[in-house]
Amino acid sequence: MGLRTPLALGVLISGRGTNLQSILDAIQQERLNAAVKVVVSNVAGVSGLERARTAGIPTAVVNHKSFSGRPAFEQALVQVLREHGAEWIALAGFMRVLTSEFLSAFPGRVLNIHPALLPSFPGVHAQRQALDYGVKFSGCTVHFVDEGTDTGPILGQAVVPVEAGDDEDRLAARILAAEHRLYPEMLQAIAEGRVQRDGRHVQVLRSDEIPTARTR
Ligand code: GRF
């Protein structure tokens, strides 16, 4: 998989962690040149933490409720991520909005996956929003995180058709399968130095388009 050093990832979760699992599986299967340095959850006892432990990855719980306010919570997150050597941050079902307090610690290095084709249906219950609106296609989006809710520059999207008879669960399951493909692919593009960003515009180059000696 080339001579580059693995992408040093910190993964932030709040729940079941199936996207985390897709990242761990991709690493194990050598489709993703990365190392998950730590998995941090803001909620204790979630199954995503168990997935990390099973894979032998350090975990931490940083409960937002234990802090006086957002800045202190975010400083604690940054500290634990830095302690473990995380350089790139993947949000994977992390249910807190992050401010510049956090984002400035990892400038341009925080990614998220969202279960809709942004800018449509940001925020929670994206699949239900899509069904309620009556769109024929939805999907998922991997984007850089900025201070808005699901507003950052888009790296990649996958389209998922809405089918007759879909309810929220059926559509969510089909979108989730697409998420599990897209997130590791986008992370691998970063690992290979194939992502070029110019303001809101992000280009993911093909392997044969990488300029030589390009850094991440
Ligand atoms: C996914 O649908 C993701 O797009 C959204 O939250 C959900 C997390 O699921 N941000 P999981 O915890 O990765 O299973």
Tab-separated table of C-alpha atoms and ligand atoms in Angstrom:
chain	number	residue	atom	x	y	z
A	1	MET	CA	0.000	0.000	0.000
A	2	GLY	CA	2.859	2.383	-0.636
A	3	LEU	CA	5.507	3.872	1.580
A	4	ARG	CA	3.523	6.564	3.283
A	5	THR	CA	3.104	6.502	7.013
A	6	PRO	CA	-0.350	5.374	8.108
A	7	LEU	CA	-2.890	8.108	8.781
A	8	ALA	CA	-2.970	8.586	12.569
A	9	LEU	CA	-6.689	8.630	13.255
A	10	GLY	CA	-8.729	9.510	16.291
A	11	VAL	CA	-12.357	8.434	15.971
A	12	LEU	CA	-15.126	10.177	17.896
A	13	ILE	CA	-18.356	8.288	18.499
A	14	SER	CA	-21.534	8.493	20.553
A	15	GLY	CA	-23.169	5.143	19.854
A	16	ARG	CA	-23.141	1.819	18.068
A	17	GLY	CA	-20.059	2.512	15.943
A	18	THR	CA	-20.760	0.681	12.693
A	19	ASN	CA	-18.841	3.340	10.755
A	20	LEU	CA	-15.964	2.910	13.189
A	21	GLN	CA	-16.171	-0.817	12.437
A	22	SER	CA	-16.013	-0.165	8.686
A	23	ILE	CA	-12.826	1.850	9.250
A	24	LEU	CA	-11.304	-0.886	11.428
A	25	ASP	CA	-12.238	-3.547	8.864
A	26	ALA	CA	-10.750	-1.525	6.011
A	27	ILE	CA	-7.494	-1.134	7.943
A	28	GLN	CA	-7.402	-4.833	8.737
A	29	GLN	CA	-8.056	-5.732	5.111
A	30	GLU	CA	-5.368	-3.258	3.978
A	31	ARG	CA	-7.800	-1.120	2.028
A	32	LEU	CA	-6.995	1.789	4.331
A	33	ASN	CA	-3.505	2.837	5.306
A	34	ALA	CA	-4.365	4.186	8.735
A	35	ALA	CA	-4.004	3.419	12.416
A	36	VAL	CA	-6.789	4.224	14.846
A	37	LYS	CA	-4.871	5.665	17.786
A	38	VAL	CA	-7.859	6.085	20.069
A	39	VAL	CA	-11.653	5.912	20.030
A	40	VAL	CA	-13.346	8.539	22.159
A	41	SER	CA	-17.017	8.516	23.090
A	42	ASN	CA	-18.955	11.231	24.871
A	43	VAL	CA	-21.345	8.517	26.106
A	44	ALA	CA	-20.233	5.660	28.354
A	45	GLY	CA	-21.198	2.059	27.690
A	46	VAL	CA	-21.952	2.344	23.966
A	47	SER	CA	-21.259	-0.593	21.681
A	48	GLY	CA	-18.773	1.397	19.600
A	49	LEU	CA	-16.406	1.360	22.581
A	50	GLU	CA	-16.717	-2.413	22.717
A	51	ARG	CA	-15.860	-2.656	19.020
A	52	ALA	CA	-12.693	-0.637	19.680
A	53	ARG	CA	-11.697	-2.828	22.625
A	54	THR	CA	-12.238	-5.950	20.561
A	55	ALA	CA	-9.854	-4.529	17.981
A	56	GLY	CA	-7.308	-3.761	20.719
A	57	ILE	CA	-7.623	-0.006	20.354
A	58	PRO	CA	-7.386	2.393	23.322
A	59	THR	CA	-10.680	3.991	24.305
A	60	ALA	CA	-11.721	6.968	26.369
A	61	VAL	CA	-14.992	8.417	27.548
A	62	VAL	CA	-15.186	12.198	27.705
A	63	ASN	CA	-18.692	12.921	28.919
A	64	HIS	CA	-19.839	16.419	27.944
A	65	LYS	CA	-22.087	16.437	31.015
A	66	SER	CA	-19.063	16.353	33.324
A	67	PHE	CA	-17.816	19.732	32.118
A	68	SER	CA	-18.886	23.244	33.002
A	69	GLY	CA	-19.248	24.203	29.372
A	70	ARG	CA	-18.379	23.459	25.769
A	71	PRO	CA	-14.827	24.914	25.803
A	72	ALA	CA	-13.747	22.724	28.734
A	73	PHE	CA	-15.331	19.649	27.122
A	74	GLU	CA	-13.582	20.299	23.826
A	75	GLN	CA	-10.231	20.964	25.518
A	76	ALA	CA	-10.524	17.580	27.223
A	77	LEU	CA	-11.274	15.930	23.880
A	78	VAL	CA	-8.252	17.579	22.278
A	79	GLN	CA	-6.037	16.505	25.161
A	80	VAL	CA	-6.970	12.838	24.984
A	81	LEU	CA	-6.675	12.774	21.187
A	82	ARG	CA	-3.233	14.425	21.313
A	83	GLU	CA	-2.042	12.157	24.125
A	84	HIS	CA	-2.702	9.187	21.863
A	85	GLY	CA	-1.037	10.756	18.847
A	86	ALA	CA	-4.146	11.300	16.713
A	87	GLU	CA	-3.503	13.708	13.848
A	88	TRP	CA	-6.681	13.324	11.795
A	89	ILE	CA	-10.104	13.108	13.401
A	90	ALA	CA	-13.023	11.093	12.025
A	91	LEU	CA	-16.426	11.806	13.513
A	92	ALA	CA	-18.477	8.630	13.248
A	93	GLY	CA	-21.912	9.131	14.750
A	94	PHE	CA	-20.579	11.731	17.190
A	95	MET	CA	-23.612	13.682	18.343
A	96	ARG	CA	-22.042	16.935	19.559
A	97	VAL	CA	-21.439	20.032	17.467
A	98	LEU	CA	-17.794	21.135	17.673
A	99	THR	CA	-16.614	24.724	17.884
A	100	SER	CA	-13.358	26.428	16.901
A	101	GLU	CA	-12.010	25.473	20.322
A	102	PHE	CA	-11.718	21.919	18.996
A	103	LEU	CA	-11.398	22.535	15.263
A	104	SER	CA	-8.419	24.885	15.593
A	105	ALA	CA	-6.473	22.071	17.297
A	106	PHE	CA	-6.751	19.954	14.122
A	107	PRO	CA	-7.044	22.553	11.378
A	108	GLY	CA	-8.547	21.095	8.194
A	109	ARG	CA	-8.192	17.615	9.631
A	110	VAL	CA	-11.617	16.829	11.016
A	111	LEU	CA	-14.027	14.763	8.918
A	112	ASN	CA	-17.617	13.674	9.331
A	113	ILE	CA	-20.057	11.334	7.637
A	114	HIS	CA	-23.682	12.350	7.259
A	115	PRO	CA	-26.553	10.117	6.100
A	116	ALA	CA	-27.949	12.422	3.390
A	117	LEU	CA	-26.805	14.233	0.276
A	118	LEU	CA	-25.764	17.546	1.800
A	119	PRO	CA	-26.655	20.362	1.747
A	120	SER	CA	-30.062	18.646	1.877
A	121	PHE	CA	-31.226	17.354	5.247
A	122	PRO	CA	-28.491	18.375	7.698
A	123	GLY	CA	-28.797	17.674	11.398
A	124	VAL	CA	-30.579	14.793	13.073
A	125	HIS	CA	-33.007	12.313	11.469
A	126	ALA	CA	-31.650	12.982	7.998
A	127	GLN	CA	-33.215	9.811	6.584
A	128	ARG	CA	-36.645	10.734	7.960
A	129	GLN	CA	-36.264	14.266	6.612
A	130	ALA	CA	-35.534	12.818	3.154
A	131	LEU	CA	-38.567	10.512	3.264
A	132	ASP	CA	-40.845	13.275	4.539
A	133	TYR	CA	-39.698	15.569	1.756
A	134	GLY	CA	-40.371	12.897	-0.854
A	135	VAL	CA	-36.989	12.857	-2.606
A	136	LYS	CA	-36.270	9.986	-5.011
A	137	PHE	CA	-32.576	9.822	-4.150
A	138	SER	CA	-30.734	10.323	-0.923
A	139	GLY	CA	-27.367	8.973	0.185
A	140	CYS	CA	-24.426	9.964	2.313
A	141	THR	CA	-21.750	12.624	2.412
A	142	VAL	CA	-18.200	12.728	3.774
A	143	HIS	CA	-17.194	16.298	4.498
A	144	PHE	CA	-14.658	18.389	6.337
A	145	VAL	CA	-16.077	19.760	9.554
A	146	ASP	CA	-16.499	23.469	10.045
A	147	GLU	CA	-18.370	25.314	12.771
A	148	GLY	CA	-21.778	24.830	11.200
A	149	THR	CA	-23.950	21.733	11.404
A	150	ASP	CA	-22.997	19.532	8.428
A	151	THR	CA	-21.943	22.564	6.368
A	152	GLY	CA	-18.238	21.889	5.683
A	153	PRO	CA	-16.564	21.290	2.295
A	154	ILE	CA	-17.612	18.007	0.684
A	155	LEU	CA	-15.081	15.278	-0.148
A	156	GLY	CA	-17.399	12.620	-1.455
A	157	GLN	CA	-20.982	11.494	-1.741
A	158	ALA	CA	-22.759	8.255	-2.571
A	159	VAL	CA	-26.268	8.213	-3.997
A	160	VAL	CA	-28.875	5.794	-2.667
A	161	PRO	CA	-32.288	5.549	-4.370
A	162	VAL	CA	-35.406	5.813	-2.271
A	163	GLU	CA	-37.573	2.782	-3.008
A	164	ALA	CA	-41.336	2.392	-2.931
A	165	GLY	CA	-42.391	1.246	0.501
A	166	ASP	CA	-39.258	2.551	2.229
A	167	ASP	CA	-39.651	3.497	5.832
A	168	GLU	CA	-37.000	5.266	7.869
A	169	ASP	CA	-35.314	2.035	8.958
A	170	ARG	CA	-35.136	0.498	5.481
A	171	LEU	CA	-33.754	3.649	3.913
A	172	ALA	CA	-31.311	4.148	6.791
A	173	ALA	CA	-30.003	0.583	6.408
A	174	ARG	CA	-29.405	1.038	2.673
A	175	ILE	CA	-27.679	4.389	3.258
A	176	LEU	CA	-25.585	2.858	6.044
A	177	ALA	CA	-24.209	0.226	3.664
A	178	ALA	CA	-23.107	3.071	1.373
A	179	GLU	CA	-21.561	4.922	4.344
A	180	HIS	CA	-19.474	1.883	5.171
A	181	ARG	CA	-17.974	1.944	1.685
A	182	LEU	CA	-17.566	5.698	1.302
A	183	TYR	CA	-15.890	6.671	4.597
A	184	PRO	CA	-12.913	4.280	4.339
A	185	GLU	CA	-12.494	5.225	0.663
A	186	MET	CA	-12.321	8.929	1.471
A	187	LEU	CA	-9.916	8.334	4.351
A	188	GLN	CA	-7.716	6.298	2.048
A	189	ALA	CA	-7.728	9.165	-0.456
A	190	ILE	CA	-6.388	11.390	2.342
A	191	ALA	CA	-3.868	8.742	3.378
A	192	GLU	CA	-2.577	8.642	-0.201
A	193	GLY	CA	-2.366	12.436	-0.485
A	194	ARG	CA	-5.053	12.472	-3.183
A	195	VAL	CA	-7.232	15.154	-1.599
A	196	GLN	CA	-6.780	18.753	-2.706
A	197	ARG	CA	-8.803	21.470	-1.063
A	198	ASP	CA	-9.360	24.992	-2.267
A	199	GLY	CA	-11.834	26.718	0.012
A	200	ARG	CA	-15.144	24.873	-0.321
A	201	HIS	CA	-13.931	22.944	-3.333
A	202	VAL	CA	-12.371	19.575	-2.683
A	203	GLN	CA	-10.899	17.408	-5.377
A	204	VAL	CA	-10.229	13.733	-4.816
A	205	LEU	CA	-7.625	12.744	-7.390
A	206	ARG	CA	-7.228	9.321	-8.959
A	207	SER	CA	-4.092	7.430	-7.955
A	208	ASP	CA	-2.436	8.210	-11.299
A	209	GLU	CA	-3.033	11.941	-10.799
A	210	ILE	CA	-1.063	12.382	-7.550
A	211	PRO	CA	1.649	15.005	-7.892
A	212	THR	CA	4.979	13.523	-6.808
A	213	ALA	CA	6.256	14.269	-3.300
A	214	ARG	CA	2.883	15.608	-2.297
A	215	THR	CA	2.230	15.742	1.404
A	216	ARG	CA	-1.095	15.382	3.137
B	1	GRF	C1	-24.524	7.237	10.753
B	1	GRF	O1	-25.727	7.178	10.025
B	1	GRF	C2	-23.755	8.477	10.422
B	1	GRF	O2	-23.913	8.885	9.097
B	1	GRF	C3	-24.355	9.490	11.347
B	1	GRF	O3	-24.610	8.792	12.536
B	1	GRF	C4	-24.777	7.418	12.247
B	1	GRF	C5	-23.770	6.683	13.082
B	1	GRF	O4	-23.916	5.283	12.990
B	1	GRF	N1	-23.485	10.634	11.503
B	1	GRF	P1	-22.799	4.344	13.582
B	1	GRF	O5	-22.632	4.707	15.055
B	1	GRF	O6	-21.540	4.559	12.807
B	1	GRF	O7	-23.344	2.967	13.422
